[in-house]
Amino acid sequence: MKAQKVAIIISPFRISPKSGAGEYTRRVLTSIKNSYETLYLLHPKGSPLNIHCDGGYEFSVFGGVGSLLLGLNLDYLLKLSKLMKLIKKNNKSVQIKILLNGVLGTISTYFISKIIGAKSIYIAHNVEKERYFTESVTYKERPVLPLLKLIAFLLEFFATKFDQIVAISHEDKKKFVRLYKVPPEKVVVVPPRISREYYFAQDKIKLNKKDKKVGNFLIVFHGMYNYIPNREGMELIRKYISKNIKYAQFVVFGSSAPNFIEGNFKSIGFVDDLYEFLLSCDIAIVPLRRGAGVKLKMLDYMAVGLPIVTTKKGAEGLDLVNGKHAIIVEDVNEKFIKAIEYLIENPKMRRKLGYNAGKLFEKKYVKV
């Protein structure tokens, strides 16, 4: 009898569907669903992943401690035990793969997979060692950052012992190989992809805005406000960029972002229809100085054909060519300002960058 392929997805932490991590998780898990005959999901209560699966359980995380110490979470272990009994009851011959979403729970998952004879796959959103040592964390995480650095290194070390690692970019793959001496063949790159239903098709993109006057230009940046790199980027726009380019309107938004106006800078909180709003903008800027993994906001801008000015950190992990798909500079400095001014004054370059970015998005980052 041919063994049935069964996947158990373990997602240890609560994920906001409004965050970049939440959207990427949903995309990855939806893709995984198509690769297995049966899929079961274990995730925290109150975490709306919106993934169709064949069964599974929700477990308590006790204010987050139960996610951080997943292997000691009795409710999680009980639900996992029930799930294993369910799988064995429904399938006499079965091949099980355990896929862990993120770094939390790597130690317990590693040993559980060995005990039950399952293959283990680690889904890496980024390289955690880089994320914590560059302090690319939320404001909630910052008070316990020294402890998190130690825990992250230990957890990621065990993650590299899994049978397979799924990296979000070739850049992250190189980091796993360099930092942990992981054999290159063990790391599979699965770039982020967006389903067509989540963005406007190319025929709806307003690439040509000849009627725009310089003073009416809308320049955009968005991201989760409680994430330190994003808030730093917003503050750079408010205090530095908008002060040096006074003839354009700068707007930022994201979950938990405040609502206020200061000169030609505006923060508008959370936007319900992301792509509809981005279509009303003229230029996207990504003034990030730190961060880890692929910056998914870049894909949002590419999806609607916005010309982009970004730092190298903002463009990291994406197949962007400077001057063809975006203007990429080293840091948020005078060159960054001049790049924005250049795009404002050159409609042909705006259209070229927006068109090329949209085509690259269609070619490499759309889920077929």
PDB file of N, CA, C and O in Angstrom, residues 66-114:
ATOM      1  N   GLY A  66       3.797  30.563  26.372  1.00  0.00           N
ATOM      2  CA  GLY A  66       3.581  29.233  25.813  1.00  0.00           C
ATOM      3  C   GLY A  66       4.111  29.074  24.405  1.00  0.00           C
ATOM      4  O   GLY A  66       4.314  27.960  23.937  1.00  0.00           O
ATOM      5  N   SER A  67       4.323  30.177  23.693  1.00  0.00           N
ATOM      6  CA  SER A  67       4.958  30.124  22.376  1.00  0.00           C
ATOM      7  C   SER A  67       6.473  30.080  22.515  1.00  0.00           C
ATOM      8  O   SER A  67       7.160  29.296  21.853  1.00  0.00           O
ATOM      9  N   LEU A  68       6.988  30.935  23.396  1.00  0.00           N
ATOM     10  CA  LEU A  68       8.437  31.005  23.594  1.00  0.00           C
ATOM     11  C   LEU A  68       8.979  29.690  24.147  1.00  0.00           C
ATOM     12  O   LEU A  68      10.047  29.222  23.743  1.00  0.00           O
ATOM     13  N   LEU A  69       8.224  29.081  25.063  1.00  0.00           N
ATOM     14  CA  LEU A  69       8.624  27.802  25.665  1.00  0.00           C
ATOM     15  C   LEU A  69       7.689  26.706  25.179  1.00  0.00           C
ATOM     16  O   LEU A  69       7.040  26.015  25.968  1.00  0.00           O
ATOM     17  N   LEU A  70       7.634  26.524  23.875  1.00  0.00           N
ATOM     18  CA  LEU A  70       6.663  25.621  23.273  1.00  0.00           C
ATOM     19  C   LEU A  70       6.813  24.193  23.783  1.00  0.00           C
ATOM     20  O   LEU A  70       5.819  23.507  24.036  1.00  0.00           O
ATOM     21  N   GLY A  71       8.052  23.737  23.939  1.00  0.00           N
ATOM     22  CA  GLY A  71       8.284  22.361  24.382  1.00  0.00           C
ATOM     23  C   GLY A  71       7.821  22.088  25.797  1.00  0.00           C
ATOM     24  O   GLY A  71       7.680  20.920  26.191  1.00  0.00           O
ATOM     25  N   LEU A  72       7.573  23.135  26.585  1.00  0.00           N
ATOM     26  CA  LEU A  72       7.085  22.983  27.958  1.00  0.00           C
ATOM     27  C   LEU A  72       5.613  23.351  28.079  1.00  0.00           C
ATOM     28  O   LEU A  72       5.054  23.330  29.180  1.00  0.00           O
ATOM     29  N   ASN A  73       4.975  23.672  26.958  1.00  0.00           N
ATOM     30  CA  ASN A  73       3.567  24.046  26.937  1.00  0.00           C
ATOM     31  C   ASN A  73       2.726  22.767  26.934  1.00  0.00           C
ATOM     32  O   ASN A  73       2.588  22.098  25.913  1.00  0.00           O
ATOM     33  N   LEU A  74       2.146  22.442  28.087  1.00  0.00           N
ATOM     34  CA  LEU A  74       1.418  21.182  28.234  1.00  0.00           C
ATOM     35  C   LEU A  74       0.186  21.132  27.336  1.00  0.00           C
ATOM     36  O   LEU A  74      -0.160  20.063  26.818  1.00  0.00           O
ATOM     37  N   ASP A  75      -0.480  22.269  27.148  1.00  0.00           N
ATOM     38  CA  ASP A  75      -1.661  22.286  26.283  1.00  0.00           C
ATOM     39  C   ASP A  75      -1.273  21.974  24.844  1.00  0.00           C
ATOM     40  O   ASP A  75      -1.950  21.204  24.160  1.00  0.00           O
ATOM     41  N   TYR A  76      -0.154  22.536  24.392  1.00  0.00           N
ATOM     42  CA  TYR A  76       0.339  22.253  23.046  1.00  0.00           C
ATOM     43  C   TYR A  76       0.711  20.780  22.901  1.00  0.00           C
ATOM     44  O   TYR A  76       0.333  20.125  21.913  1.00  0.00           O
ATOM     45  N   LEU A  77       1.442  20.245  23.869  1.00  0.00           N
ATOM     46  CA  LEU A  77       1.877  18.846  23.803  1.00  0.00           C
ATOM     47  C   LEU A  77       0.677  17.903  23.821  1.00  0.00           C
ATOM     48  O   LEU A  77       0.678  16.868  23.135  1.00  0.00           O
ATOM     49  N   LEU A  78      -0.357  18.254  24.583  1.00  0.00           N
ATOM     50  CA  LEU A  78      -1.574  17.438  24.623  1.00  0.00           C
ATOM     51  C   LEU A  78      -2.268  17.454  23.264  1.00  0.00           C
ATOM     52  O   LEU A  78      -2.686  16.396  22.759  1.00  0.00           O
ATOM     53  N   LYS A  79      -2.372  18.635  22.655  1.00  0.00           N
ATOM     54  CA  LYS A  79      -3.024  18.744  21.345  1.00  0.00           C
ATOM     55  C   LYS A  79      -2.212  18.022  20.268  1.00  0.00           C
ATOM     56  O   LYS A  79      -2.787  17.394  19.366  1.00  0.00           O
ATOM     57  N   LEU A  80      -0.905  18.088  20.348  1.00  0.00           N
ATOM     58  CA  LEU A  80      -0.057  17.380  19.388  1.00  0.00           C
ATOM     59  C   LEU A  80      -0.230  15.872  19.532  1.00  0.00           C
ATOM     60  O   LEU A  80      -0.303  15.139  18.534  1.00  0.00           O
ATOM     61  N   SER A  81      -0.344  15.401  20.769  1.00  0.00           N
ATOM     62  CA  SER A  81      -0.552  13.968  21.024  1.00  0.00           C
ATOM     63  C   SER A  81      -1.892  13.515  20.447  1.00  0.00           C
ATOM     64  O   SER A  81      -1.984  12.456  19.808  1.00  0.00           O
ATOM     65  N   LYS A  82      -2.927  14.321  20.642  1.00  0.00           N
ATOM     66  CA  LYS A  82      -4.243  13.999  20.097  1.00  0.00           C
ATOM     67  C   LYS A  82      -4.205  13.951  18.576  1.00  0.00           C
ATOM     68  O   LYS A  82      -4.821  13.086  17.944  1.00  0.00           O
ATOM     69  N   LEU A  83      -3.458  14.876  17.997  1.00  0.00           N
ATOM     70  CA  LEU A  83      -3.363  14.932  16.546  1.00  0.00           C
ATOM     71  C   LEU A  83      -2.658  13.696  15.997  1.00  0.00           C
ATOM     72  O   LEU A  83      -3.075  13.132  14.979  1.00  0.00           O
ATOM     73  N   MET A  84      -1.594  13.259  16.661  1.00  0.00           N
ATOM     74  CA  MET A  84      -0.876  12.073  16.213  1.00  0.00           C
ATOM     75  C   MET A  84      -1.771  10.838  16.267  1.00  0.00           C
ATOM     76  O   MET A  84      -1.750   9.992  15.360  1.00  0.00           O
ATOM     77  N   LYS A  85      -2.588  10.735  17.317  1.00  0.00           N
ATOM     78  CA  LYS A  85      -3.524   9.607  17.430  1.00  0.00           C
ATOM     79  C   LYS A  85      -4.554   9.658  16.304  1.00  0.00           C
ATOM     80  O   LYS A  85      -4.927   8.632  15.738  1.00  0.00           O
ATOM     81  N   LEU A  86      -5.020  10.865  15.980  1.00  0.00           N
ATOM     82  CA  LEU A  86      -5.990  11.040  14.904  1.00  0.00           C
ATOM     83  C   LEU A  86      -5.409  10.613  13.565  1.00  0.00           C
ATOM     84  O   LEU A  86      -6.061   9.932  12.771  1.00  0.00           O
ATOM     85  N   ILE A  87      -4.170  11.001  13.321  1.00  0.00           N
ATOM     86  CA  ILE A  87      -3.503  10.660  12.052  1.00  0.00           C
ATOM     87  C   ILE A  87      -3.339   9.152  11.921  1.00  0.00           C
ATOM     88  O   ILE A  87      -3.623   8.555  10.875  1.00  0.00           O
ATOM     89  N   LYS A  88      -2.882   8.502  12.988  1.00  0.00           N
ATOM     90  CA  LYS A  88      -2.656   7.051  12.944  1.00  0.00           C
ATOM     91  C   LYS A  88      -3.967   6.277  12.834  1.00  0.00           C
ATOM     92  O   LYS A  88      -4.025   5.204  12.241  1.00  0.00           O
ATOM     93  N   LYS A  89      -5.037   6.840  13.403  1.00  0.00           N
ATOM     94  CA  LYS A  89      -6.347   6.206  13.331  1.00  0.00           C
ATOM     95  C   LYS A  89      -6.896   6.248  11.909  1.00  0.00           C
ATOM     96  O   LYS A  89      -7.503   5.276  11.435  1.00  0.00           O
ATOM     97  N   ASN A  90      -6.660   7.376  11.219  1.00  0.00           N
ATOM     98  CA  ASN A  90      -7.219   7.566   9.881  1.00  0.00           C
ATOM     99  C   ASN A  90      -6.331   7.034   8.763  1.00  0.00           C
ATOM    100  O   ASN A  90      -6.775   6.911   7.623  1.00  0.00           O
ATOM    101  N   ASN A  91      -5.070   6.757   9.073  1.00  0.00           N
ATOM    102  CA  ASN A  91      -4.123   6.350   8.039  1.00  0.00           C
ATOM    103  C   ASN A  91      -3.280   5.181   8.541  1.00  0.00           C
ATOM    104  O   ASN A  91      -2.482   5.340   9.477  1.00  0.00           O
ATOM    105  N   LYS A  92      -3.433   4.005   7.919  1.00  0.00           N
ATOM    106  CA  LYS A  92      -2.648   2.852   8.331  1.00  0.00           C
ATOM    107  C   LYS A  92      -1.202   2.967   7.865  1.00  0.00           C
ATOM    108  O   LYS A  92      -0.277   2.520   8.523  1.00  0.00           O
ATOM    109  N   SER A  93      -1.016   3.541   6.685  1.00  0.00           N
ATOM    110  CA  SER A  93       0.328   3.748   6.148  1.00  0.00           C
ATOM    111  C   SER A  93       0.500   5.230   5.833  1.00  0.00           C
ATOM    112  O   SER A  93      -0.249   5.783   5.020  1.00  0.00           O
ATOM    113  N   VAL A  94       1.461   5.853   6.469  1.00  0.00           N
ATOM    114  CA  VAL A  94       1.552   7.302   6.360  1.00  0.00           C
ATOM    115  C   VAL A  94       3.001   7.782   6.407  1.00  0.00           C
ATOM    116  O   VAL A  94       3.847   7.216   7.111  1.00  0.00           O
ATOM    117  N   GLN A  95       3.294   8.801   5.596  1.00  0.00           N
ATOM    118  CA  GLN A  95       4.573   9.511   5.648  1.00  0.00           C
ATOM    119  C   GLN A  95       4.304  10.900   6.208  1.00  0.00           C
ATOM    120  O   GLN A  95       3.562  11.678   5.615  1.00  0.00           O
ATOM    121  N   ILE A  96       4.906  11.201   7.367  1.00  0.00           N
ATOM    122  CA  ILE A  96       4.619  12.457   8.034  1.00  0.00           C
ATOM    123  C   ILE A  96       5.795  13.422   7.898  1.00  0.00           C
ATOM    124  O   ILE A  96       6.951  13.036   8.079  1.00  0.00           O
ATOM    125  N   LYS A  97       5.445  14.658   7.569  1.00  0.00           N
ATOM    126  CA  LYS A  97       6.426  15.738   7.602  1.00  0.00           C
ATOM    127  C   LYS A  97       5.912  16.812   8.557  1.00  0.00           C
ATOM    128  O   LYS A  97       4.747  17.195   8.491  1.00  0.00           O
ATOM    129  N   ILE A  98       6.785  17.251   9.442  1.00  0.00           N
ATOM    130  CA  ILE A  98       6.437  18.316  10.373  1.00  0.00           C
ATOM    131  C   ILE A  98       7.099  19.601   9.885  1.00  0.00           C
ATOM    132  O   ILE A  98       8.316  19.661   9.720  1.00  0.00           O
ATOM    133  N   LEU A  99       6.276  20.605   9.621  1.00  0.00           N
ATOM    134  CA  LEU A  99       6.784  21.895   9.151  1.00  0.00           C
ATOM    135  C   LEU A  99       6.588  22.922  10.250  1.00  0.00           C
ATOM    136  O   LEU A  99       5.455  23.171  10.683  1.00  0.00           O
ATOM    137  N   LEU A 100       7.663  23.505  10.703  1.00  0.00           N
ATOM    138  CA  LEU A 100       7.615  24.499  11.775  1.00  0.00           C
ATOM    139  C   LEU A 100       7.694  25.897  11.171  1.00  0.00           C
ATOM    140  O   LEU A 100       8.661  26.246  10.489  1.00  0.00           O
ATOM    141  N   ASN A 101       6.685  26.704  11.451  1.00  0.00           N
ATOM    142  CA  ASN A 101       6.623  28.061  10.915  1.00  0.00           C
ATOM    143  C   ASN A 101       7.310  29.023  11.885  1.00  0.00           C
ATOM    144  O   ASN A 101       6.758  29.388  12.915  1.00  0.00           O
ATOM    145  N   GLY A 102       8.532  29.422  11.557  1.00  0.00           N
ATOM    146  CA  GLY A 102       9.273  30.317  12.442  1.00  0.00           C
ATOM    147  C   GLY A 102      10.158  29.568  13.406  1.00  0.00           C
ATOM    148  O   GLY A 102      10.134  28.343  13.492  1.00  0.00           O
ATOM    149  N   VAL A 103      10.930  30.315  14.179  1.00  0.00           N
ATOM    150  CA  VAL A 103      12.000  29.732  14.980  1.00  0.00           C
ATOM    151  C   VAL A 103      11.544  29.204  16.336  1.00  0.00           C
ATOM    152  O   VAL A 103      12.225  28.369  16.946  1.00  0.00           O
ATOM    153  N   LEU A 104      10.405  29.682  16.855  1.00  0.00           N
ATOM    154  CA  LEU A 104       9.952  29.229  18.166  1.00  0.00           C
ATOM    155  C   LEU A 104       9.568  27.751  18.117  1.00  0.00           C
ATOM    156  O   LEU A 104       8.868  27.315  17.209  1.00  0.00           O
ATOM    157  N   GLY A 105      10.055  26.993  19.099  1.00  0.00           N
ATOM    158  CA  GLY A 105       9.717  25.573  19.170  1.00  0.00           C
ATOM    159  C   GLY A 105      10.636  24.650  18.405  1.00  0.00           C
ATOM    160  O   GLY A 105      10.334  23.467  18.237  1.00  0.00           O
ATOM    161  N   THR A 106      11.782  25.145  17.965  1.00  0.00           N
ATOM    162  CA  THR A 106      12.665  24.293  17.161  1.00  0.00           C
ATOM    163  C   THR A 106      13.234  23.124  17.960  1.00  0.00           C
ATOM    164  O   THR A 106      13.380  22.024  17.426  1.00  0.00           O
ATOM    165  N   ILE A 107      13.547  23.339  19.228  1.00  0.00           N
ATOM    166  CA  ILE A 107      14.159  22.268  20.027  1.00  0.00           C
ATOM    167  C   ILE A 107      13.181  21.116  20.207  1.00  0.00           C
ATOM    168  O   ILE A 107      13.498  19.946  19.932  1.00  0.00           O
ATOM    169  N   SER A 108      11.963  21.431  20.675  1.00  0.00           N
ATOM    170  CA  SER A 108      10.975  20.373  20.893  1.00  0.00           C
ATOM    171  C   SER A 108      10.574  19.717  19.578  1.00  0.00           C
ATOM    172  O   SER A 108      10.416  18.494  19.505  1.00  0.00           O
ATOM    173  N   THR A 109      10.426  20.509  18.524  1.00  0.00           N
ATOM    174  CA  THR A 109      10.026  19.955  17.223  1.00  0.00           C
ATOM    175  C   THR A 109      11.097  19.030  16.669  1.00  0.00           C
ATOM    176  O   THR A 109      10.792  17.980  16.082  1.00  0.00           O
ATOM    177  N   TYR A 110      12.350  19.392  16.865  1.00  0.00           N
ATOM    178  CA  TYR A 110      13.462  18.561  16.396  1.00  0.00           C
ATOM    179  C   TYR A 110      13.408  17.177  17.046  1.00  0.00           C
ATOM    180  O   TYR A 110      13.476  16.148  16.358  1.00  0.00           O
ATOM    181  N   PHE A 111      13.248  17.155  18.362  1.00  0.00           N
ATOM    182  CA  PHE A 111      13.244  15.870  19.072  1.00  0.00           C
ATOM    183  C   PHE A 111      11.953  15.093  18.822  1.00  0.00           C
ATOM    184  O   PHE A 111      11.984  13.859  18.687  1.00  0.00           O
ATOM    185  N   ILE A 112      10.815  15.777  18.729  1.00  0.00           N
ATOM    186  CA  ILE A 112       9.548  15.093  18.437  1.00  0.00           C
ATOM    187  C   ILE A 112       9.605  14.416  17.076  1.00  0.00           C
ATOM    188  O   ILE A 112       9.153  13.279  16.908  1.00  0.00           O
ATOM    189  N   SER A 113      10.156  15.113  16.092  1.00  0.00           N
ATOM    190  CA  SER A 113      10.248  14.530  14.750  1.00  0.00           C
ATOM    191  C   SER A 113      11.123  13.285  14.755  1.00  0.00           C
ATOM    192  O   SER A 113      10.837  12.306  14.043  1.00  0.00           O
ATOM    193  N   LYS A 114      12.184  13.284  15.555  1.00  0.00           N
ATOM    194  CA  LYS A 114      13.058  12.115  15.649  1.00  0.00           C
ATOM    195  C   LYS A 114      12.326  10.951  16.310  1.00  0.00           C
ATOM    196  O   LYS A 114      12.459   9.791  15.886  1.00  0.00           O
TER     197      LYS A 114
END
